[in-house]
XYZ file of C-alpha atoms in Angstrom:
670
model
C 114.208 114.223 75.243
C 112.635 114.673 71.870
C 111.060 118.134 71.756
C 108.020 118.492 69.547
C 108.904 122.023 68.615
C 106.323 122.804 66.016
C 103.381 120.800 67.150
C 102.511 122.670 70.289
C 100.347 125.343 68.775
C 96.805 124.466 69.618
C 94.922 125.531 66.568
C 91.492 124.944 67.964
C 92.526 126.164 71.382
C 92.795 129.769 70.448
C 91.168 130.187 67.149
C 87.989 131.874 66.315
C 86.254 128.855 64.876
C 83.627 129.555 62.273
C 80.726 127.241 62.928
C 79.530 124.677 60.419
C 76.798 122.185 61.046
C 77.738 120.576 64.376
C 79.281 117.145 63.998
C 77.195 114.569 65.859
C 78.794 112.388 68.499
C 78.313 108.624 68.650
C 76.438 107.560 71.795
C 77.102 105.804 74.026
C 80.646 106.670 73.132
C 83.000 107.371 76.014
C 84.752 104.200 77.220
C 81.911 101.894 76.199
C 80.145 101.989 72.833
C 76.857 100.266 72.117
C 78.855 97.486 70.480
C 80.900 97.117 73.678
C 77.811 96.864 75.857
C 76.384 94.149 73.616
C 79.728 92.324 73.741
C 79.796 92.457 77.557
C 76.277 91.139 77.902
C 76.875 88.353 75.415
C 80.162 87.414 77.072
C 78.469 87.072 80.442
C 75.558 85.040 79.040
C 77.941 82.619 77.291
C 80.538 82.587 80.109
C 83.170 83.562 77.545
C 86.689 83.509 78.996
C 88.587 85.457 80.156
C 85.790 88.043 80.120
C 83.560 86.018 82.428
C 86.274 85.597 85.062
C 86.665 89.360 85.032
C 82.918 89.796 85.337
C 82.765 87.658 88.481
C 85.353 89.941 90.099
C 83.449 93.024 88.931
C 80.070 91.712 90.090
C 81.339 90.796 93.554
C 82.893 94.200 94.222
C 81.251 96.197 97.027
C 80.814 99.238 94.770
C 78.983 97.191 92.124
C 76.036 96.495 94.431
C 72.599 98.081 94.000
C 72.359 98.433 97.783
C 75.611 100.425 97.936
C 75.199 103.173 100.532
C 76.187 106.576 99.211
C 78.916 108.328 101.195
C 78.153 111.825 99.841
C 77.205 114.250 98.494
C 79.079 117.348 99.707
C 79.088 120.981 98.547
C 82.907 121.087 98.527
C 85.526 118.453 97.835
C 89.247 119.005 97.643
C 92.706 117.510 97.464
C 95.727 118.872 99.336
C 94.166 119.691 101.729
C 91.839 116.719 101.506
C 88.129 117.436 101.695
C 85.891 114.457 100.932
C 88.223 113.014 98.282
C 87.681 109.374 99.278
C 83.944 109.983 99.622
C 83.594 111.385 96.120
C 85.818 108.752 94.548
C 83.949 105.871 96.188
C 80.601 107.217 94.983
C 81.980 107.800 91.484
C 83.230 104.211 91.376
C 79.819 102.973 92.458
C 77.969 105.128 89.922
C 80.042 103.711 87.068
C 80.025 100.094 88.229
C 76.274 100.085 88.811
C 75.714 101.599 85.371
C 77.697 98.744 83.820
C 75.799 96.171 85.898
C 72.526 97.676 84.636
C 73.514 97.143 81.019
C 74.677 93.574 81.604
C 71.814 92.325 83.789
C 68.949 94.582 82.693
C 67.980 94.934 86.352
C 66.567 98.402 86.975
C 67.809 98.543 90.577
C 71.386 99.021 89.312
C 70.314 101.914 87.101
C 68.444 103.496 89.991
C 71.507 103.389 92.217
C 73.705 104.945 89.548
C 71.148 107.689 88.876
C 70.803 108.383 92.591
C 74.529 108.979 92.952
C 74.878 111.222 89.898
C 71.750 113.226 90.666
C 72.770 113.867 94.262
C 76.298 114.992 93.447
C 75.152 117.117 90.495
C 72.699 118.887 92.811
C 75.100 119.358 95.713
C 78.728 119.772 94.641
C 79.629 123.409 94.081
C 83.434 123.544 94.075
C 86.661 121.552 93.945
C 89.441 123.058 96.029
C 93.058 122.566 97.055
C 96.539 122.677 95.578
C 95.791 119.404 93.742
C 92.304 120.366 92.570
C 93.122 119.674 88.917
C 94.136 116.122 89.722
C 91.033 115.489 91.778
C 88.797 116.867 89.025
C 90.591 114.686 86.484
C 90.168 111.361 88.282
C 86.875 110.634 90.076
C 84.656 112.751 87.805
C 85.813 110.716 84.806
C 83.942 107.724 86.218
C 80.899 109.842 87.026
C 80.711 111.134 83.435
C 81.090 107.619 82.039
C 78.217 106.445 84.217
C 76.057 109.329 83.032
C 76.791 108.536 79.372
C 75.753 104.900 79.797
C 72.525 105.737 81.625
C 71.549 108.428 79.149
C 71.766 106.168 76.110
C 70.510 102.813 77.412
C 66.859 103.575 78.233
C 67.550 103.640 81.952
C 64.616 105.942 82.653
C 66.776 108.906 83.571
C 64.654 112.061 83.630
C 65.498 114.708 81.058
C 65.729 117.456 83.687
C 68.208 115.360 85.678
C 70.265 114.791 82.530
C 70.336 118.521 81.905
C 71.353 119.139 85.503
C 74.229 116.692 85.102
C 75.355 118.462 81.918
C 75.345 121.833 83.666
C 77.193 120.355 86.644
C 79.959 118.835 84.545
C 80.437 122.020 82.526
C 80.248 124.540 85.366
C 81.810 122.716 88.331
C 84.199 120.111 86.904
C 85.297 121.630 83.597
C 86.502 125.032 84.927
C 89.042 123.231 87.123
C 90.570 121.291 84.204
C 89.971 123.685 81.301
C 93.630 124.749 81.021
C 94.964 121.256 81.777
C 97.969 121.120 84.173
C 101.127 122.051 82.228
C 102.881 123.043 85.467
C 102.902 119.461 86.785
C 104.006 115.913 86.029
C 102.259 114.482 83.000
C 99.713 112.296 84.789
C 97.984 115.497 85.997
C 97.856 116.879 82.481
C 96.546 113.658 80.942
C 93.962 113.178 83.714
C 92.518 116.602 82.935
C 92.689 115.772 79.232
C 90.700 112.532 79.414
C 88.000 113.996 81.659
C 87.636 116.954 79.309
C 87.127 114.550 76.405
C 84.498 112.643 78.380
C 82.577 115.784 79.344
C 82.686 116.988 75.739
C 81.145 113.751 74.462
C 78.441 113.604 77.134
C 77.556 117.287 76.660
C 77.812 117.109 72.844
C 80.307 119.979 72.960
C 82.352 119.757 69.775
C 84.571 122.747 70.590
C 85.588 121.229 73.910
C 86.260 117.887 72.235
C 88.476 119.547 69.639
C 90.464 121.356 72.341
C 91.144 118.059 74.079
C 91.985 115.986 71.029
C 94.387 118.600 69.677
C 96.083 118.938 73.063
C 96.550 115.157 73.162
C 98.712 115.459 70.053
C 100.285 118.905 70.304
C 99.873 120.193 73.869
C 102.839 121.898 75.538
C 102.431 120.202 78.930
C 103.978 116.958 80.084
C 100.721 115.065 79.504
C 100.410 115.304 75.730
C 101.357 112.078 73.975
C 104.766 113.143 72.554
C 105.743 114.945 75.748
C 104.774 112.010 77.980
C 106.115 109.143 75.877
C 109.215 111.060 74.988
C 110.952 108.852 72.424
C 110.540 105.958 70.024
C 111.826 103.492 72.624
C 108.795 104.253 74.796
C 110.495 106.012 77.707
C 107.978 108.087 79.660
C 108.284 111.458 81.333
C 107.734 109.843 84.752
C 109.798 106.672 84.153
C 112.528 108.142 86.342
C 110.057 109.201 89.041
C 108.364 105.907 89.921
C 106.519 103.121 88.151
C 103.130 103.773 89.756
C 102.787 107.273 88.346
C 104.199 106.153 84.998
C 101.474 103.530 84.640
C 98.929 106.141 85.720
C 100.029 108.546 82.980
C 100.000 106.067 80.103
C 96.639 104.687 81.268
C 95.064 108.149 80.969
C 96.375 108.444 77.418
C 94.990 104.995 76.597
C 91.544 106.039 77.835
C 91.711 109.051 75.507
C 92.495 106.791 72.564
C 89.656 104.432 73.436
C 87.186 107.317 73.607
C 88.390 108.612 70.252
C 88.040 105.117 68.746
C 84.434 105.005 69.908
C 83.955 108.303 68.046
C 85.368 106.804 64.840
C 88.868 108.287 65.201
C 92.146 106.374 65.285
C 94.044 108.290 67.943
C 95.785 105.038 68.893
C 97.834 105.147 65.684
C 99.354 108.613 65.836
C 103.113 109.128 66.091
C 103.574 105.619 64.716
C 101.687 103.890 67.549
C 103.659 105.818 70.179
C 101.124 104.821 72.837
C 101.903 101.142 72.330
C 105.625 101.859 72.576
C 105.079 103.488 75.954
C 103.099 100.509 77.195
C 105.635 97.996 75.891
C 108.546 99.866 77.498
C 106.776 100.207 80.842
C 105.463 96.648 80.887
C 108.856 95.201 79.970
C 110.627 97.050 82.778
C 107.979 96.123 85.332
C 108.167 92.485 84.264
C 111.804 92.505 85.417
C 113.624 93.153 82.151
C 115.977 96.028 81.356
C 115.151 98.933 79.044
C 117.226 101.837 77.682
C 116.981 105.105 79.575
C 118.161 108.617 78.722
C 117.949 111.365 81.385
C 115.679 114.100 80.031
C 114.398 117.372 81.427
C 110.629 117.629 81.381
C 108.636 120.538 79.945
C 108.175 122.289 83.304
C 111.906 122.394 83.995
C 111.305 120.858 87.406
C 111.913 117.150 86.856
C 115.169 115.629 85.654
C 115.730 112.040 86.780
C 119.244 110.623 86.289
C 118.101 106.998 86.025
C 114.967 104.946 85.612
C 113.218 104.451 88.941
C 112.902 101.125 90.700
C 110.245 102.493 93.046
C 107.076 100.369 92.664
C 108.805 98.269 90.022
C 106.853 95.081 89.444
C 103.650 96.447 90.973
C 101.543 96.130 87.855
C 98.439 98.293 87.819
C 95.114 97.334 86.273
C 95.772 99.222 83.027
C 97.006 96.726 80.430
C 93.930 94.910 79.071
C 92.538 97.969 77.282
C 95.670 98.495 75.177
C 96.465 94.796 74.732
C 92.991 94.035 73.399
C 93.004 97.008 71.058
C 96.300 96.228 69.390
C 96.260 92.438 69.433
C 92.565 91.623 69.033
C 91.208 94.678 67.221
C 93.953 95.380 64.712
C 96.316 92.361 64.876
C 99.444 94.195 66.044
C 101.710 92.329 68.434
C 102.201 93.690 71.958
C 104.202 90.946 73.726
C 105.133 92.727 76.961
C 101.746 94.404 77.331
C 100.187 90.977 76.813
C 102.385 89.411 79.501
C 101.501 92.198 81.934
C 97.787 91.795 81.217
C 97.957 88.049 81.702
C 99.934 88.389 84.922
C 97.269 90.481 86.663
C 94.288 88.769 85.036
C 91.532 89.115 85.981
C 92.117 92.805 86.543
C 90.766 94.253 89.775
C 89.413 97.748 90.319
C 91.839 100.479 89.291
C 93.251 101.431 92.663
C 94.208 103.586 94.427
C 91.003 105.589 94.786
C 89.701 106.542 91.360
C 93.054 106.500 89.568
C 91.887 104.028 86.908
C 88.710 102.357 85.747
C 90.335 98.930 86.126
C 88.387 95.666 85.605
C 89.889 95.513 82.114
C 89.598 91.721 81.760
C 85.840 92.123 81.929
C 85.506 95.432 80.112
C 87.957 94.988 77.220
C 88.431 91.269 76.481
C 87.597 90.647 72.841
C 88.519 88.232 70.077
C 87.949 90.265 66.924
C 91.237 89.115 65.381
C 91.641 92.266 63.353
C 88.090 92.302 62.032
C 87.629 95.940 63.008
C 90.986 97.182 61.744
C 89.431 99.185 58.932
C 85.839 99.178 60.066
C 83.814 102.350 59.996
C 81.015 102.881 62.484
C 77.705 101.554 61.134
C 79.041 102.019 57.578
C 79.356 105.743 58.277
C 82.598 107.668 58.367
C 83.232 109.996 61.270
C 84.227 113.536 60.437
C 87.971 114.108 60.860
C 88.899 115.806 64.131
C 91.818 117.623 65.645
C 92.422 119.776 62.571
C 95.661 121.657 63.192
C 97.873 123.956 61.139
C 101.363 125.443 61.142
C 102.990 127.843 58.713
C 106.153 126.231 57.367
C 108.439 127.215 54.507
C 105.856 129.265 52.623
C 103.085 126.699 53.062
C 100.366 125.782 55.533
C 100.905 122.312 56.967
C 97.566 120.728 57.924
C 97.172 117.590 60.045
C 94.204 115.751 61.550
C 93.394 112.523 63.395
C 92.913 109.561 61.012
C 89.327 108.382 60.567
C 88.571 104.680 61.028
C 87.661 103.213 57.640
C 88.791 106.214 55.578
C 90.770 105.484 52.420
C 91.458 109.126 51.518
C 90.555 112.711 52.397
C 89.297 115.859 50.701
C 90.779 119.188 51.829
C 88.716 122.375 51.558
C 89.617 126.022 52.061
C 87.817 129.347 52.278
C 89.189 132.858 52.230
C 88.417 134.344 55.628
C 85.044 136.072 55.543
C 84.037 134.725 52.136
C 81.915 131.878 53.474
C 81.900 128.967 51.059
C 84.578 126.297 51.120
C 86.260 125.220 47.896
C 87.995 121.906 47.346
C 91.766 122.378 47.039
C 92.871 118.708 47.164
C 91.373 115.237 46.707
C 92.661 111.722 47.207
C 94.947 112.688 50.092
C 96.117 109.411 51.633
C 97.915 110.369 54.874
C 96.111 112.520 57.425
C 98.223 115.514 56.437
C 98.462 118.088 53.642
C 100.708 120.998 52.616
C 98.819 123.949 51.169
C 101.458 125.448 48.894
C 99.082 128.012 47.436
C 98.416 129.833 50.711
C 99.600 133.435 50.498
C 101.677 134.662 53.412
C 99.733 136.909 55.763
C 96.318 135.827 54.468
C 93.583 134.558 56.748
C 92.019 131.214 55.789
C 89.511 128.682 57.032
C 90.130 124.989 56.454
C 88.096 121.830 56.766
C 88.537 118.184 55.721
C 86.214 115.263 55.035
C 86.945 111.520 54.947
C 86.221 109.270 51.957
C 85.714 105.546 51.422
C 84.413 104.693 47.961
C 81.145 106.554 47.469
C 80.838 107.356 51.167
C 81.915 110.779 52.408
C 81.939 112.023 55.974
C 80.667 115.401 57.012
C 83.224 118.185 57.281
C 85.657 118.471 60.159
C 85.121 121.245 62.652
C 86.636 124.170 60.735
C 89.913 125.819 61.563
C 90.726 129.510 61.119
C 94.402 130.114 60.470
C 96.759 132.906 59.448
C 99.536 132.009 57.011
C 102.408 133.769 58.721
C 102.584 136.906 60.887
C 100.517 140.032 60.200
C 101.974 142.720 57.984
C 104.882 144.607 59.545
C 105.636 142.068 62.251
C 108.878 140.086 62.329
C 110.418 137.446 64.550
C 114.004 137.525 65.779
C 115.323 134.370 67.370
C 118.208 134.992 69.745
C 117.649 131.822 71.773
C 120.598 129.468 71.883
C 118.951 126.328 70.532
C 116.851 127.867 67.776
C 113.757 126.078 69.019
C 111.606 129.139 68.484
C 108.460 129.086 66.389
C 105.768 131.747 66.086
C 102.219 131.448 64.784
C 99.466 134.033 64.658
C 96.020 132.554 65.109
C 92.850 134.590 65.500
C 94.581 137.712 66.748
C 96.713 135.689 69.150
C 100.490 135.401 68.976
C 101.641 131.912 69.979
C 105.354 132.010 70.705
C 107.579 129.043 71.463
C 111.102 129.766 72.624
C 113.956 128.319 74.598
C 116.713 130.642 75.814
C 118.018 131.516 79.258
C 116.967 135.143 79.533
C 117.659 138.804 79.029
C 121.138 139.946 79.932
C 124.635 140.268 78.506
C 126.010 137.952 77.286
C 122.620 136.291 76.960
C 119.709 138.009 75.242
C 118.707 134.414 74.551
C 115.026 134.754 73.773
C 112.529 135.073 70.965
C 111.384 138.551 69.979
C 108.282 139.280 67.908
C 108.329 142.970 67.059
C 107.131 145.737 64.792
C 109.110 148.824 63.748
C 107.789 152.129 65.132
C 109.209 155.578 64.308
C 107.589 157.658 67.030
C 106.312 157.615 70.582
C 103.956 154.705 71.111
C 102.288 152.390 73.599
C 102.135 148.613 73.322
C 99.649 146.578 75.322
C 98.846 142.883 75.451
C 97.369 140.060 77.496
C 99.094 136.866 78.580
C 96.735 133.942 77.911
C 97.314 131.089 80.408
C 98.893 128.628 80.800
C 102.587 128.063 80.098
C 104.672 124.945 80.703
C 108.161 125.960 81.865
C 108.007 127.232 85.423
C 111.114 129.320 84.673
C 109.554 131.194 81.755
C 110.070 134.889 81.302
C 107.786 136.846 78.990
C 106.675 140.376 78.438
C 106.611 143.485 76.267
C 109.697 145.263 75.008
C 111.153 148.215 73.169
C 114.476 147.514 71.432
C 116.558 150.056 69.550
C 117.832 147.263 67.279
C 117.446 143.526 66.807
C 121.002 142.704 67.839
C 122.080 140.912 70.996
C 122.692 143.493 73.710
C 120.650 146.232 72.067
C 119.507 149.190 74.119
C 116.157 148.077 75.456
C 113.368 148.424 77.978
C 111.055 145.581 78.896
C 108.291 144.757 81.332
C 108.706 141.072 82.136
C 106.736 138.500 84.109
C 109.039 135.836 85.547
C 109.303 133.487 88.535
C 110.340 135.089 91.798
C 112.623 132.214 92.691
C 114.252 129.530 90.588
C 114.983 127.452 93.687
C 111.333 126.975 94.713
C 110.592 124.861 91.695
C 107.255 123.445 92.819
C 105.756 126.877 93.469
C 108.108 129.630 92.326
C 105.778 132.598 92.702
C 105.631 135.222 89.957
C 106.589 138.896 89.829
C 106.571 141.738 87.306
C 109.815 143.603 86.622
C 110.755 146.658 84.612
C 114.261 146.330 83.182
C 116.393 148.647 81.064
C 119.742 148.450 79.260
C 121.350 151.803 78.430
C 124.243 150.504 76.336
C 125.166 147.324 74.540
C 128.016 146.696 76.964
C 125.773 146.983 80.027
C 123.774 144.444 81.935
C 120.083 145.066 82.295
C 119.192 147.263 85.232
C 116.155 146.197 87.245
C 114.134 149.363 87.797
C 111.116 147.849 89.530
C 110.017 144.520 91.017
C 106.399 144.004 91.997
C 105.149 142.134 95.036
C 104.401 138.477 94.293
C 101.354 138.369 92.026
C 98.289 137.015 93.810
C 94.868 135.714 92.805
C 93.202 135.627 90.366
C 96.310 135.473 88.149
C 98.237 133.219 90.523
C 96.940 130.302 92.596
C 99.251 128.328 94.850
C 102.129 130.355 93.343
C 101.306 128.987 89.873
C 100.607 131.424 87.054
C 97.155 130.115 86.156
C 95.265 133.281 85.171
C 95.706 136.103 82.645
C 97.978 139.122 83.113
C 97.717 142.363 81.132
C 100.879 144.365 80.392
C 101.515 147.858 79.026
C 104.687 149.720 77.973
C 104.544 153.394 76.937
C 107.193 155.631 75.372
C 107.135 159.430 75.511
C 110.372 160.819 74.109
C 112.982 158.894 76.098
C 110.796 158.121 79.101
C 109.347 154.609 79.260
C 106.537 153.807 81.703
C 105.132 150.367 82.455
C 102.005 148.996 84.113
C 100.261 145.652 84.680
C 96.848 144.332 85.648
C 95.477 140.983 86.815
C 91.879 141.701 85.850
C 92.181 143.930 82.776
C 90.594 146.830 84.653
C 92.705 147.907 87.612
C 96.231 148.875 86.595
C 99.304 148.940 88.822
C 102.381 150.975 87.963
C 105.584 149.066 87.258
C 107.879 152.079 87.333
C 109.590 154.122 84.625
C 112.979 154.224 82.954
C 114.913 156.935 81.118
C 116.682 155.624 78.011
C 118.732 157.670 75.577
C 117.901 156.052 72.246
C 116.895 156.688 68.670
C 113.374 157.761 67.877
C 112.894 154.646 65.790
C 112.917 151.132 67.220
C 110.978 147.922 67.637
C 108.010 147.402 69.957
C 106.864 143.858 70.624
C 106.943 140.730 72.755
C 109.696 138.565 74.192
C 109.680 134.975 75.473
C 112.348 132.728 76.978
C 112.009 129.378 78.752
C 114.731 129.758 81.348
C 115.610 126.073 80.856
C 118.574 124.898 78.869
C 117.517 123.066 75.702
C 113.786 122.973 76.569
C 111.306 125.437 75.012
C 108.251 127.025 76.539
C 105.082 128.349 74.906
C 103.466 131.705 75.676
C 100.346 133.156 74.118
C 99.644 136.865 73.774
C 96.198 138.208 72.950
C 94.832 141.740 72.534
C 98.235 142.976 71.323
C 97.983 146.534 70.098
C 100.474 149.315 69.326
C 99.066 152.848 69.435
C 100.942 156.025 68.547
């Protein structure tokens, strides 16, 4: 498995972003743009094929009818255990399909039905529950948000107070369930949360939320980010060895993200050398009965390693291929032979079953014959602002990347010294969507932004990014992990640490340490910021007499209770100490299994605060799950020098696969 070792640091995710003028969104602009809606209506009026054949299937569907009888709404829905899942999904399907029918026919009764469904659920639904709540919130609500976007921007007569109520509902009921994605699960969970977050951001005109999603798509540490789901250049997917149904589900979510970005003027389809297309071609080819290469690869959670590609559901093509086929072949004239064959084989696409897994109906919704006419087209002769601005500190420079803008021929990079306000141009005529700032001084705080250029036309600035070039003064990183996959960034007072390594014990000490030298008694405190990917991760705070393997040390560590219960390992806090370099670590204290709010369904989904104090040779530890009430984690006596290193440690607990842990509020007091 190809590990994207440096790209997992979500710049926008954790930064303090200094606000510029908010970048406007294009509306309607989720899965259907205004141009798309015109194309659909024209295609129906002219009986254009194959679009019209798809429309007849869409029109005849029971959930496309204006007399559809609502099955909800309910105050609570849930998945595993199931509470109203089928009810919500059916109503979401109907809301979306009636909204599309309204735009095609102009008949108000379709708009009224769609509004009725959205209004009722927005007024009634209060919570999404269950072990699989993230997945439920990432599927059906995506259709509901798409319906709302269409109604809002097509003069459907939707009352402004109802629109506001829908905004509040999406942001306060749906978004909290998906806000940290699902890095503990197979990638289709992660990407479902990702696409619904993007949709909510567009509908609610929330640029910060949009940036979080679009950066995670490229650099997220869970299985659902593009490079972690489509794991190599051949197109093998993280779930290819699981079954073909879930594999098609995962790539379809990623395709929806790219389509939404395209409608916002951003070419997310193209990143990683059209990696999305490679995933579709690989999956389509295998499901059409042909053989493909396969390499067993551990996933990012450490839970899923499949020895061979799965034949389960092989040949059962889902309604997911038209969207990608029409983009590559008809929008930008790039061949996609296996995706094309798959699309043609299931044409006209039906609804995206099961439940609300997919939009479906792609023959109707995506058939086009642009023949590359929009390959370099900008939206309405305007350039979108670049998005997904991301930075890493590499080899004495800041490496900036961003999502390419449709129609841009070059970019201008701007920088401001933190706190100084005005941006200054530091580079012009940048052709790729990337730049190395060689003049950034290590340890300095900067703000960056970028604008797109085509001739005399310039876009507005990208949402700005605050970034620290290297670690703060006095801090150092020591990589003792076996595979040297460790990378550390410091962004807005948050340490973001990626490390592999199997743990803390002789002959191991295979972890990443980020420490600061202290010559006296001191206390270090910090907060774990959720979530992590590897379900075998160990992380915590440490004192080490030296940087060497096997050094005398004390650490308070959060780690899984059991490495055999891989789906729900539970999490505990331990105090460990090593009195001599030849010794193994001695476990001084083990907490009860951490409970809510830090842990739900034995997954570490909430923050944990840790503290380690030294007084002479006595070390005392404590932890908290709310930042207020502290629980003792025992004490250890250690004969050691007065000087030493206080800091953080991280290891993945999985051979050859790194994890990512974020520490905020880190402070050493003497």
